[in-house]
Amino acid sequence: MRPSVQEMIAQSNGKKSKKVIEKIIPVVLFLIASVSVLTTVGIVITLILETITFFTRVPVADFLFGTTWLPFSNKEELYGIWPLILGTLKVTAIAVVVAVPIGISAAIYLSEYASEPVRRTIKPVLEILAGVPTIVYGFFALTFVTPVLQSFFPDVKIFNAISPGIVVGIMIVPMIASLSEDAMTSVPRQIREGALAMGSTKLEVAMKITLPAAFSGIIASVVLAISRAIGETMIVSLAGGSTPRFDGNFTDSIQTMTAYIVQVSKGDAGYGTTIYYSIYAVGFTLFLFTMIMNILAGYLSKRFREEY
Amino acid sequence: MKYIEQDLVIQRMSGRKILNLIFKVLFLFATSLALLALAILLFRIVTQGAGHLSIDFIQNFASRFPEKAGIKAALVGSLWLMAVVAPTSIILGVGSAIYLEEYAKKNKVTTFIQVNISNLAGVPSVVFGLLGLTIFVRALALGNSILAAGFTMSLLILPVIIVASQEAIRSVPAELRDASYGMGATKWQTIVRIILPAAIPGILTGSILALSRAIGETAPLIVIGVPVIIQFLPSGVMDTFTALPMQIYDWSSRPQQEFQQVAAAGIIVLMAFLLFMNSIAVFIRNKFHKRY
């Protein structure tokens, strides 16, 4: 005879294993979810501890205010961070000059002008551009962009700040374009159509309605893209060179913070040497830069978001 | 009586219309610059690398001589790396997403975890390399093994997988969940039998895209000290190895012109790999995408 429903329920509730599972699973999942928090904690603690070790050997003031970075010198090693920061900023500045006009123009075109089929063609292509590995971009910068630059400007050296800057710019275009486009398409249609009905051209709608309304989102996208550019490693390692310099020169070999970390990791800087610890100090500086940018982007997109 | 002076209106409008047209062309031009850059990049790499691409290239180990250099060790190494990264990152990512979407109460701890995840996504990959070097390579003494690199890469792509899985889980309609509870299912039964099957296409698509990022990532591998010249294939996860982007990096940074063609051939292999994975992701998205 088949058991009645009540019996089945009683039987099922009586099973101990089921109750135990229901109790254990949330705990296990919480532990899994805390891995991401532990990762952040791990990054911060690792960077801070090793940076402190670095500062027991190199005075903090030398690191923060020094303008010469000469870790491989056999006379006196100098660890002034500014040349590396300046190298990073040079590349980032060029990337911004390239990417912001193109990215925002693409966003305006996609959200205001493009027809639906055009949009559906262009967006995936931009996604491909975002998915290209940075090593491929680096190769492109070194073997194509630099020679092209050299043919126009003979002053440009094999390693320079301009070529990686342009290519990092190309790399962050999809990010600016897609995040800005999201911000612009979230502006309600009614506002846009109201303006069109009043006789505005699409350009006027874009400039006077959409851009101001989406402004915080667009700025946030640019800030995030800058953070990506600062942290970009392979393009600057391949095409930027490894000469830390503290001047306004864009056409000679430079070195960024990320490229320095790669240079040291590639060679065998023995474990425990000052050079070994210096990559953590540089990494920590880099981490602070990107973190400030990311927090700023989050703040901007939340604080100034217009609610409709 | 004329209320509207048509000539005047046309005259005033035409300037604005022309301006509109000029800017439309300008915006389109800027957009096509980005597309042009992609086209040049792909064209250059194919023309540079195609000549070197052959069966031998796939079957040979790395070599000092460009004509003998092959990508076998790197290709197999990348596959090994995926064998570690895929299960680790997907289990951690989907587990976190289930916790955050289904179990977590709306409190400060949850908000903190969520904010932390989005900040982690913005940390440069080279910094993850430093984490891997300290924790996995040195503290846990895994050396520059597949396991150490795999764990580092898993943490790197974890935020992407968590966010994609959360979106997939969130898009499962509440009715399915309620119906399951209504039939007497427990929470875990509902998650395993109802929510996960419905969310799996979204989770897989997001995970594959994240994994393809891990395949192309170079900086963390350099920092944890993955070597380049490897003349053997790894036989287990504790073995040392090399990966596609490492090999390409090494070839690109060599001064000889011939090695640039070898690097381009390596890039073709890498890009083909990525294209294959992305097509699977698109296929899954189109084939299993259900609209409720």
Coordinates of C-alpha atoms in Angstrom, one line a residue:
Chain A
M1 CA 0.0 0.0 0.0
R2 CA 1.3 3.5 -0.8
P3 CA 1.8 5.8 2.2
S4 CA -0.5 8.7 2.6
V5 CA 0.6 12.2 2.0
Q6 CA 0.7 12.9 5.7
E7 CA 3.0 9.9 6.2
M8 CA 5.2 11.1 3.5
I9 CA 5.5 14.6 5.0
A10 CA 6.2 13.1 8.4
Q11 CA 8.8 10.8 6.9
S12 CA 10.5 13.6 5.0
N13 CA 10.5 15.9 8.0
G14 CA 11.9 13.1 10.1
K15 CA 15.0 12.9 7.9
K16 CA 17.9 14.3 9.8
S17 CA 20.3 14.7 6.9
K18 CA 17.9 17.1 5.1
K19 CA 17.8 19.4 8.1
V20 CA 21.5 19.3 8.6
I21 CA 22.1 20.2 4.9
E22 CA 19.7 23.2 5.2
K23 CA 21.8 24.4 8.2
I24 CA 25.2 23.7 6.8
I25 CA 24.8 25.1 3.3
P26 CA 24.4 28.8 4.3
V27 CA 27.5 28.6 6.4
V28 CA 29.5 27.0 3.6
L29 CA 28.2 29.6 1.1
F30 CA 29.1 32.4 3.5
L31 CA 32.6 31.1 3.8
I32 CA 32.9 31.0 0.0
A33 CA 31.5 34.5 -0.3
S34 CA 34.1 35.7 2.2
V35 CA 36.9 34.6 -0.2
S36 CA 36.5 37.8 -2.1
V37 CA 36.8 39.8 1.1
L38 CA 39.8 37.8 2.1
T39 CA 41.4 38.5 -1.2
T40 CA 41.1 42.2 -0.6
V41 CA 42.4 41.9 2.9
G42 CA 45.2 39.7 1.5
I43 CA 46.2 42.3 -1.1
V44 CA 46.2 45.1 1.4
I45 CA 48.1 43.3 4.2
T46 CA 50.6 41.8 1.7
L47 CA 51.3 45.2 0.2
I48 CA 51.5 47.0 3.5
L49 CA 53.7 44.5 5.3
E50 CA 56.3 44.2 2.4
T51 CA 56.2 48.0 2.0
I52 CA 57.0 48.4 5.7
T53 CA 60.0 46.1 5.2
F54 CA 61.0 48.2 2.3
F55 CA 60.8 51.4 4.4
T56 CA 63.1 49.9 7.0
R57 CA 65.8 50.0 4.4
V58 CA 64.8 53.1 2.4
P59 CA 63.7 56.3 4.2
V60 CA 60.0 57.1 3.5
A61 CA 60.9 60.7 2.7
D62 CA 63.4 59.5 0.0
F63 CA 60.7 57.4 -1.6
L64 CA 57.9 60.0 -1.5
F65 CA 59.9 63.1 -2.4
G66 CA 62.9 61.7 -4.4
T67 CA 63.0 62.5 -8.1
T68 CA 65.5 59.8 -9.1
W69 CA 64.7 56.1 -9.5
L70 CA 68.0 54.2 -9.8
P71 CA 67.5 50.8 -8.1
F72 CA 70.1 49.0 -10.2
S73 CA 72.9 51.4 -9.6
N74 CA 76.1 49.8 -8.2
K75 CA 77.1 53.0 -6.4
E76 CA 74.2 54.4 -4.6
E77 CA 70.7 53.0 -5.1
L78 CA 68.0 55.7 -5.3
Y79 CA 64.3 55.0 -4.8
G80 CA 62.4 58.2 -5.5
I81 CA 59.0 57.2 -6.8
W82 CA 58.3 60.3 -8.9
P83 CA 59.9 59.3 -12.2
L84 CA 57.7 56.2 -12.2
I85 CA 54.5 58.1 -11.4
L86 CA 55.4 60.7 -14.1
G87 CA 55.8 57.9 -16.6
T88 CA 52.5 56.4 -15.7
L89 CA 50.8 59.9 -15.9
K90 CA 52.4 60.6 -19.3
V91 CA 50.9 57.4 -20.8
T92 CA 47.6 57.9 -19.0
A93 CA 47.4 61.5 -20.3
I94 CA 47.9 60.5 -23.9
A95 CA 45.4 57.7 -23.5
V96 CA 42.8 60.1 -22.1
V97 CA 43.4 62.5 -25.0
V98 CA 42.8 59.7 -27.5
A99 CA 40.0 57.8 -25.7
V100 CA 37.7 60.5 -24.3
P101 CA 36.8 62.2 -27.6
I102 CA 36.4 58.9 -29.4
G103 CA 34.6 57.2 -26.6
I104 CA 32.1 59.9 -25.9
S105 CA 31.5 60.5 -29.6
A106 CA 30.8 56.8 -30.1
A107 CA 28.5 56.9 -27.1
I108 CA 26.6 59.9 -28.5
Y109 CA 26.4 58.3 -31.9
L110 CA 25.1 55.0 -30.6
S111 CA 22.6 56.5 -28.2
E112 CA 21.3 59.4 -30.3
Y113 CA 21.9 58.8 -34.0
A114 CA 22.4 55.2 -34.8
S115 CA 19.5 53.0 -35.9
E116 CA 18.8 49.8 -34.1
P117 CA 20.5 47.5 -36.7
V118 CA 23.6 49.8 -36.7
R119 CA 23.7 49.7 -33.0
R120 CA 23.5 46.0 -32.9
T121 CA 26.5 45.7 -35.3
I122 CA 28.8 48.3 -33.7
K123 CA 28.3 47.3 -30.1
P124 CA 29.6 43.7 -30.4
V125 CA 32.6 45.0 -32.4
L126 CA 33.4 47.4 -29.6
E127 CA 33.1 44.4 -27.2
I128 CA 35.7 42.5 -29.3
L129 CA 38.0 45.5 -28.9
A130 CA 37.5 45.3 -25.1
G131 CA 38.3 41.5 -25.2
V132 CA 41.6 41.7 -27.0
P133 CA 44.3 40.6 -24.5
T134 CA 46.7 43.5 -23.5
I135 CA 49.7 41.5 -24.7
V136 CA 48.3 41.7 -28.2
Y137 CA 47.8 45.5 -27.9
G138 CA 51.4 45.7 -26.6
F139 CA 52.7 43.8 -29.7
F140 CA 50.6 46.1 -31.9
A141 CA 52.1 49.2 -30.2
L142 CA 55.6 48.0 -30.6
T143 CA 55.5 46.6 -34.1
F144 CA 53.0 49.0 -35.8
V145 CA 52.2 52.2 -33.9
T146 CA 55.8 53.0 -33.0
P147 CA 57.2 52.5 -36.6
V148 CA 54.3 54.6 -38.0
L149 CA 55.0 57.4 -35.5
Q150 CA 58.7 57.2 -36.4
S151 CA 58.0 57.7 -40.0
F152 CA 56.2 60.9 -39.3
F153 CA 58.3 62.1 -36.4
P154 CA 61.9 60.9 -36.7
D155 CA 62.6 62.1 -33.1
V156 CA 60.5 59.3 -31.6
K157 CA 62.6 56.5 -30.2
I158 CA 61.7 52.7 -30.3
F159 CA 60.5 53.0 -26.7
N160 CA 58.5 56.1 -25.9
A161 CA 55.4 57.3 -24.1
I162 CA 53.3 58.3 -27.1
S163 CA 52.9 54.9 -28.8
P164 CA 51.8 53.0 -25.6
G165 CA 49.6 56.0 -24.7
I166 CA 47.7 55.8 -28.0
V167 CA 47.2 52.1 -27.8
V168 CA 46.1 52.2 -24.1
G169 CA 43.7 54.9 -25.4
I170 CA 42.3 52.5 -28.0
M171 CA 42.0 49.8 -25.3
I172 CA 39.9 52.0 -23.0
V173 CA 37.6 53.4 -25.8
P174 CA 35.1 50.5 -25.4
M175 CA 34.9 51.1 -21.7
I176 CA 34.1 54.8 -22.0
A177 CA 31.8 54.2 -25.0
S178 CA 29.7 51.5 -23.4
L179 CA 29.5 53.0 -19.9
S180 CA 28.7 56.4 -21.2
E181 CA 26.1 55.0 -23.6
D182 CA 24.5 53.2 -20.7
A183 CA 24.3 56.5 -18.8
M184 CA 22.9 58.3 -21.9
T185 CA 20.3 55.7 -22.7
S186 CA 19.0 55.7 -19.1
V187 CA 17.9 59.3 -19.7
P188 CA 14.1 59.0 -20.1
R189 CA 12.8 59.0 -23.7
Q190 CA 10.1 61.5 -22.8
I191 CA 12.6 64.3 -22.1
R192 CA 14.3 63.6 -25.4
E193 CA 11.1 63.4 -27.3
G194 CA 9.9 66.6 -25.6
A195 CA 12.9 68.4 -26.9
L196 CA 12.6 66.9 -30.4
A197 CA 8.9 68.0 -30.5
M198 CA 9.9 71.5 -29.7
G199 CA 12.0 71.5 -32.8
S200 CA 15.4 70.7 -31.5
T201 CA 17.8 68.9 -33.8
K202 CA 19.4 65.7 -32.6
L203 CA 22.6 67.5 -31.9
E204 CA 20.8 70.0 -29.7
V205 CA 19.1 67.1 -27.8
A206 CA 22.5 65.4 -27.3
M207 CA 24.3 68.6 -26.1
K208 CA 21.5 70.3 -24.1
I209 CA 19.5 67.4 -22.8
T210 CA 21.3 64.0 -22.8
L211 CA 24.8 65.1 -22.0
P212 CA 23.9 67.2 -19.0
A213 CA 21.6 64.6 -17.6
A214 CA 24.1 61.8 -18.1
F215 CA 27.1 63.9 -17.1
S216 CA 27.9 62.1 -13.8
G217 CA 27.7 58.7 -15.5
I218 CA 30.0 59.9 -18.3
I219 CA 32.5 61.4 -15.9
A220 CA 32.4 58.2 -13.8
S221 CA 33.2 56.1 -17.0
V222 CA 36.1 58.3 -17.8
V223 CA 37.5 58.0 -14.2
L224 CA 37.1 54.2 -14.3
A225 CA 38.9 54.2 -17.7
I226 CA 41.7 56.3 -16.2
S227 CA 42.1 53.8 -13.4
R228 CA 42.4 51.0 -16.0
A229 CA 45.0 53.0 -17.9
I230 CA 47.1 53.5 -14.8
G231 CA 47.0 49.8 -14.0
E232 CA 47.7 48.7 -17.6
T233 CA 50.9 46.7 -17.6
M234 CA 51.7 44.8 -20.8
I235 CA 51.4 47.6 -23.3
V236 CA 53.7 49.9 -21.4
S237 CA 56.2 47.1 -20.6
L238 CA 56.5 46.2 -24.3
A239 CA 56.4 49.6 -25.9
G240 CA 57.2 52.1 -23.1
G241 CA 60.7 51.0 -22.2
S242 CA 62.5 50.8 -18.9
T243 CA 64.1 54.2 -18.3
P244 CA 62.6 56.1 -15.4
R245 CA 62.9 59.8 -16.1
F246 CA 61.7 62.9 -14.4
D247 CA 61.1 65.4 -17.2
G248 CA 58.5 66.3 -19.7
N249 CA 59.9 64.2 -22.5
F250 CA 57.4 62.0 -24.4
T251 CA 59.5 60.8 -27.2
D252 CA 62.2 58.9 -25.3
S253 CA 62.0 55.7 -23.3
I254 CA 60.1 56.0 -20.1
Q255 CA 59.1 53.6 -17.3
T256 CA 55.7 53.3 -15.6
M257 CA 55.0 51.8 -12.1
T258 CA 53.6 48.6 -13.7
A259 CA 56.5 48.3 -16.1
Y260 CA 58.9 48.5 -13.2
I261 CA 57.2 45.6 -11.4
V262 CA 57.4 43.5 -14.6
Q263 CA 61.0 44.4 -15.2
V264 CA 62.0 43.3 -11.7
S265 CA 59.9 40.1 -11.7
K266 CA 61.3 39.1 -15.1
G267 CA 64.9 39.3 -13.9
D268 CA 65.8 37.4 -10.8
A269 CA 65.8 40.0 -8.1
G270 CA 66.7 37.6 -5.3
Y271 CA 64.1 37.2 -2.5
G272 CA 64.8 39.5 0.3
T273 CA 66.8 42.1 -1.6
T274 CA 65.8 45.8 -1.4
I275 CA 64.8 45.6 -5.1
Y276 CA 62.5 42.7 -4.3
Y277 CA 60.7 44.7 -1.6
S278 CA 60.6 47.8 -3.9
I279 CA 58.1 46.2 -6.2
Y280 CA 55.7 46.0 -3.3
A281 CA 56.2 49.7 -2.5
V282 CA 55.5 50.5 -6.1
G283 CA 52.6 48.1 -6.2
F284 CA 51.1 49.7 -3.1
T285 CA 51.4 53.2 -4.7
L286 CA 49.7 51.8 -7.8
F287 CA 47.0 50.2 -5.7
L288 CA 46.3 53.5 -3.9
F289 CA 46.1 55.4 -7.2
T290 CA 43.6 53.0 -8.8
M291 CA 41.6 52.6 -5.6
I292 CA 41.1 56.4 -5.2
M293 CA 40.0 56.5 -8.9
N294 CA 37.6 53.6 -8.4
I295 CA 36.1 55.1 -5.2
L296 CA 35.8 58.5 -6.9
A297 CA 34.0 56.8 -9.9
G298 CA 31.6 55.0 -7.5
Y299 CA 30.9 58.2 -5.6
L300 CA 30.3 60.3 -8.7
S301 CA 27.9 57.9 -10.3
K302 CA 25.9 57.6 -7.0
R303 CA 26.1 61.1 -5.7
F304 CA 25.1 63.0 -8.9
R305 CA 22.7 60.5 -10.4
E306 CA 19.5 62.2 -11.4
E307 CA 16.4 60.3 -10.5
Y308 CA 13.5 60.5 -12.9
Chain B
M1 CA -2.2 87.3 -42.6
K2 CA 1.0 85.3 -42.3
Y3 CA 1.7 84.0 -38.8
I4 CA 4.8 82.1 -39.8
E5 CA 7.4 83.5 -42.1
Q6 CA 8.4 80.4 -43.9
D7 CA 11.5 81.8 -45.4
L8 CA 12.8 83.0 -42.1
V9 CA 12.2 79.7 -40.4
I10 CA 13.9 77.8 -43.2
Q11 CA 16.8 80.2 -43.0
R12 CA 17.2 79.8 -39.3
M13 CA 16.7 76.0 -39.4
S14 CA 19.2 75.4 -42.1
G15 CA 22.1 76.5 -40.1
R16 CA 21.2 74.2 -37.2
K17 CA 20.4 71.4 -39.5
I18 CA 23.8 71.7 -41.2
L19 CA 25.5 71.8 -37.8
N20 CA 23.6 68.6 -36.8
L21 CA 24.7 66.9 -40.0
I22 CA 28.4 67.9 -39.5
F23 CA 28.4 66.6 -36.0
K24 CA 26.6 63.4 -37.0
V25 CA 29.4 62.7 -39.5
L26 CA 32.0 63.6 -36.9
F27 CA 30.5 61.2 -34.3
L28 CA 30.3 58.5 -36.9
F29 CA 33.9 59.2 -37.9
A30 CA 35.1 58.9 -34.3
T31 CA 33.2 55.6 -33.9
S32 CA 34.7 54.2 -37.1
L33 CA 38.2 55.2 -35.9
A34 CA 37.8 52.6 -33.1
L35 CA 36.6 50.0 -35.5
L36 CA 39.4 50.9 -37.9
A37 CA 41.9 50.4 -35.2
L38 CA 40.5 46.9 -34.6
A39 CA 40.6 46.1 -38.3
I40 CA 44.2 47.3 -38.7
L41 CA 45.3 45.3 -35.6
L42 CA 43.7 42.1 -36.9
F43 CA 45.0 42.6 -40.4
R44 CA 48.6 43.3 -39.2
I45 CA 48.7 40.2 -37.0
V46 CA 47.3 37.9 -39.7
T47 CA 49.6 39.1 -42.4
Q48 CA 52.6 39.0 -40.0
G49 CA 51.9 35.7 -38.4
A50 CA 50.2 33.6 -41.1
G51 CA 53.5 32.7 -42.8
H52 CA 54.8 31.1 -39.7
L53 CA 51.7 29.2 -38.8
S54 CA 52.0 25.5 -39.5
I55 CA 51.6 22.1 -37.9
D56 CA 55.2 22.3 -36.8
F57 CA 54.5 25.6 -35.0
I58 CA 51.9 23.8 -32.9
Q59 CA 54.0 20.7 -32.3
N60 CA 57.4 22.3 -31.6
F61 CA 58.7 23.5 -28.2
A62 CA 60.2 26.9 -27.8
S63 CA 63.6 27.5 -29.4
R64 CA 66.4 30.0 -29.8
F65 CA 66.0 29.7 -33.6
P66 CA 62.9 31.5 -34.9
E67 CA 62.3 29.0 -37.6
K68 CA 62.1 26.1 -35.1
A69 CA 60.2 27.9 -32.4
G70 CA 56.9 26.4 -31.6
I71 CA 54.1 26.9 -29.1
K72 CA 53.4 23.4 -27.8
A73 CA 54.5 23.9 -24.2
A74 CA 52.6 27.2 -24.0
L75 CA 49.4 25.8 -25.5
V76 CA 49.3 22.8 -23.2
G77 CA 50.3 25.0 -20.3
S78 CA 47.4 27.3 -21.0
L79 CA 45.0 24.3 -21.1
W80 CA 46.4 23.1 -17.7
L81 CA 45.9 26.6 -16.3
M82 CA 42.3 26.5 -17.5
A83 CA 41.8 23.1 -15.8
V84 CA 42.7 24.8 -12.5
V85 CA 41.1 28.2 -13.0
A86 CA 37.7 27.0 -14.4
P87 CA 36.6 24.8 -11.5
T88 CA 38.1 27.0 -8.8
S89 CA 36.7 30.3 -10.0
I90 CA 33.3 28.9 -11.0
I91 CA 32.7 27.2 -7.6
L92 CA 33.8 30.2 -5.7
G93 CA 32.0 32.7 -8.0
V94 CA 28.7 30.8 -8.2
G95 CA 28.8 30.0 -4.4
S96 CA 29.3 33.6 -3.6
A97 CA 26.5 34.7 -5.9
I98 CA 24.1 32.2 -4.4
Y99 CA 24.9 33.4 -0.9
L100 CA 24.5 37.0 -1.8
E101 CA 21.3 36.6 -3.8
E102 CA 19.5 33.9 -1.8
Y103 CA 20.8 33.8 1.8
A104 CA 22.4 37.2 2.6
K105 CA 20.2 39.5 4.7
K106 CA 20.2 43.1 3.7
N107 CA 22.7 44.4 6.3
K108 CA 26.0 46.1 6.6
V109 CA 28.0 42.9 6.1
T110 CA 26.3 42.1 2.8
T111 CA 26.7 45.7 1.6
F112 CA 30.4 45.5 2.5
I113 CA 30.9 42.2 0.6
Q114 CA 29.1 43.7 -2.4
V115 CA 31.2 47.0 -2.4
N116 CA 34.3 44.9 -1.9
I117 CA 33.6 42.8 -4.9
S118 CA 33.1 45.8 -7.2
N119 CA 36.3 47.4 -5.8
L120 CA 38.2 44.1 -6.3
A121 CA 37.2 44.2 -10.0
G122 CA 39.1 47.5 -10.4
V123 CA 42.4 46.3 -8.9
P124 CA 45.1 46.1 -11.6
S125 CA 46.1 42.5 -12.6
V126 CA 49.7 43.1 -11.8
V127 CA 48.7 43.7 -8.1
F128 CA 47.0 40.3 -8.1
G129 CA 50.4 39.0 -9.3
L130 CA 52.0 40.4 -6.1
L131 CA 49.3 38.8 -4.0
G132 CA 49.9 35.4 -5.7
L133 CA 53.7 35.8 -5.3
T134 CA 53.4 36.4 -1.6
I135 CA 50.6 34.0 -0.7
F136 CA 50.7 31.1 -3.1
V137 CA 54.3 31.1 -4.4
R138 CA 56.0 31.9 -1.1
A139 CA 53.7 31.5 2.0
L140 CA 52.0 28.3 0.8
A141 CA 55.2 27.2 -1.0
L142 CA 53.5 26.2 -4.2
G143 CA 56.4 27.7 -6.2
N144 CA 55.7 28.9 -9.8
S145 CA 53.4 25.9 -10.4
I146 CA 50.2 25.6 -12.3
L147 CA 48.3 25.6 -9.1
A148 CA 49.8 28.9 -7.8
A149 CA 49.2 30.6 -11.1
G150 CA 45.7 29.0 -11.3
F151 CA 44.7 30.3 -7.9
T152 CA 46.0 33.7 -8.7
M153 CA 44.0 33.9 -11.9
S154 CA 40.9 32.5 -10.2
L155 CA 41.0 35.4 -7.7
L156 CA 41.5 37.8 -10.5
I157 CA 38.4 36.8 -12.4
L158 CA 36.3 36.0 -9.4
P159 CA 34.5 39.4 -9.3
V160 CA 33.5 39.1 -12.9
I161 CA 32.0 35.6 -12.3
I162 CA 30.2 36.7 -9.1
V163 CA 28.6 39.7 -10.8
A164 CA 27.5 37.7 -13.9
S165 CA 26.1 34.9 -11.7
Q166 CA 24.2 37.3 -9.5
E167 CA 22.6 38.8 -12.5
A168 CA 21.7 35.4 -13.9
I169 CA 20.2 34.3 -10.5
R170 CA 18.3 37.6 -10.1
S171 CA 16.7 37.2 -13.5
V172 CA 15.0 33.9 -12.5
P173 CA 11.4 34.9 -11.9
A174 CA 10.0 34.9 -8.4
E175 CA 7.0 32.8 -9.5
L176 CA 9.3 29.8 -10.1
R177 CA 10.7 30.1 -6.6
D178 CA 7.3 30.6 -5.0
A179 CA 5.9 27.6 -6.8
S180 CA 8.8 25.5 -5.6
Y181 CA 8.3 26.5 -2.0
G182 CA 4.6 26.0 -2.4
M183 CA 5.2 22.4 -3.3
G184 CA 7.1 22.0 -0.1
A185 CA 10.6 22.1 -1.3
T186 CA 13.3 23.4 1.1
K187 CA 15.4 26.4 0.3
W188 CA 18.4 24.3 -0.9
Q189 CA 16.2 22.1 -3.0
T190 CA 14.7 25.1 -4.6
I191 CA 18.2 26.5 -5.4
V192 CA 19.6 23.3 -6.8
R193 CA 16.6 22.1 -8.7
I194 CA 14.9 25.3 -9.8
I195 CA 17.1 28.4 -9.6
L196 CA 20.4 27.0 -10.8
P197 CA 19.0 25.2 -13.8
A198 CA 17.2 28.3 -14.9
A199 CA 20.2 30.5 -14.3
I200 CA 22.9 28.3 -15.8
P201 CA 23.0 29.8 -19.3
G202 CA 23.7 33.2 -17.9
I203 CA 26.2 31.8 -15.4
L204 CA 28.1 29.9 -18.1
T205 CA 28.2 32.8 -20.5
G206 CA 29.6 35.1 -17.9
S207 CA 32.1 32.5 -16.7
I208 CA 33.4 31.7 -20.2
L209 CA 33.9 35.4 -20.9
A210 CA 35.8 35.7 -17.6
L211 CA 37.9 32.6 -18.4
S212 CA 38.8 34.0 -21.7
R213 CA 40.1 37.0 -19.9
A214 CA 42.3 34.7 -17.7
I215 CA 43.7 33.1 -20.8
G216 CA 44.9 36.4 -22.2
E217 CA 46.2 37.8 -19.0
T218 CA 50.0 38.1 -18.8
A219 CA 51.1 40.4 -16.0
P220 CA 50.2 38.2 -13.0
L221 CA 52.1 35.3 -14.6
I222 CA 55.3 37.4 -15.0
V223 CA 55.1 38.6 -11.4
I224 CA 54.7 35.1 -9.9
G225 CA 57.7 34.0 -12.0
V226 CA 56.3 31.7 -14.6
P227 CA 59.2 30.8 -16.9
V228 CA 59.2 31.0 -20.7
I229 CA 61.7 28.4 -22.0
I230 CA 60.1 25.1 -21.2
Q231 CA 61.1 22.0 -23.1
F232 CA 58.7 19.5 -21.5
L233 CA 55.0 19.2 -20.8
P234 CA 53.6 19.4 -17.3
S235 CA 52.4 16.2 -15.8
G236 CA 50.5 17.5 -12.8
V237 CA 49.3 20.7 -11.2
M238 CA 52.4 21.1 -9.1
D239 CA 54.7 21.2 -12.2
T240 CA 56.1 24.4 -13.6
F241 CA 54.7 25.5 -16.9
T242 CA 54.4 28.4 -19.4
A243 CA 51.4 29.9 -21.0
L244 CA 50.4 31.4 -24.4
P245 CA 50.6 35.1 -23.4
M246 CA 54.0 34.5 -21.6
Q247 CA 55.4 32.9 -24.7
I248 CA 54.1 35.7 -26.9
Y249 CA 55.5 38.3 -24.5
D250 CA 58.9 36.7 -24.7
W251 CA 58.9 36.5 -28.5
S252 CA 57.7 40.1 -28.9
S253 CA 60.4 41.5 -26.6
R254 CA 63.2 39.8 -28.5
P255 CA 65.2 42.1 -30.8
Q256 CA 65.4 39.8 -33.9
Q257 CA 62.8 40.7 -36.6
E258 CA 62.0 37.1 -37.2
F259 CA 60.7 36.6 -33.7
Q260 CA 58.1 39.2 -34.3
Q261 CA 56.5 36.9 -36.9
V262 CA 56.7 34.1 -34.5
A263 CA 55.0 36.3 -31.9
A264 CA 52.3 37.2 -34.4
A265 CA 51.7 33.5 -35.1
G266 CA 51.4 32.9 -31.4
I267 CA 48.9 35.7 -31.2
I268 CA 46.8 34.1 -34.0
V269 CA 46.7 30.9 -31.9
L270 CA 45.7 32.8 -28.8
M271 CA 43.0 34.8 -30.6
A272 CA 41.7 31.6 -32.2
F273 CA 41.4 30.1 -28.8
L274 CA 39.6 33.2 -27.5
L275 CA 37.3 33.3 -30.5
F276 CA 36.4 29.6 -29.9
M277 CA 35.5 30.3 -26.3
N278 CA 33.5 33.4 -27.1
S279 CA 31.6 31.5 -29.8
I280 CA 30.7 28.9 -27.2
A281 CA 29.5 31.7 -24.9
V282 CA 27.4 33.3 -27.6
F283 CA 26.0 29.9 -28.6
I284 CA 24.9 29.1 -25.1
R285 CA 23.4 32.6 -24.7
N286 CA 21.3 32.2 -27.9
K287 CA 20.4 28.5 -27.5
F288 CA 19.4 28.4 -23.9
H289 CA 18.3 31.9 -23.3
K290 CA 14.8 31.7 -21.9
R291 CA 12.5 34.7 -21.6
Y292 CA 10.1 34.3 -18.7

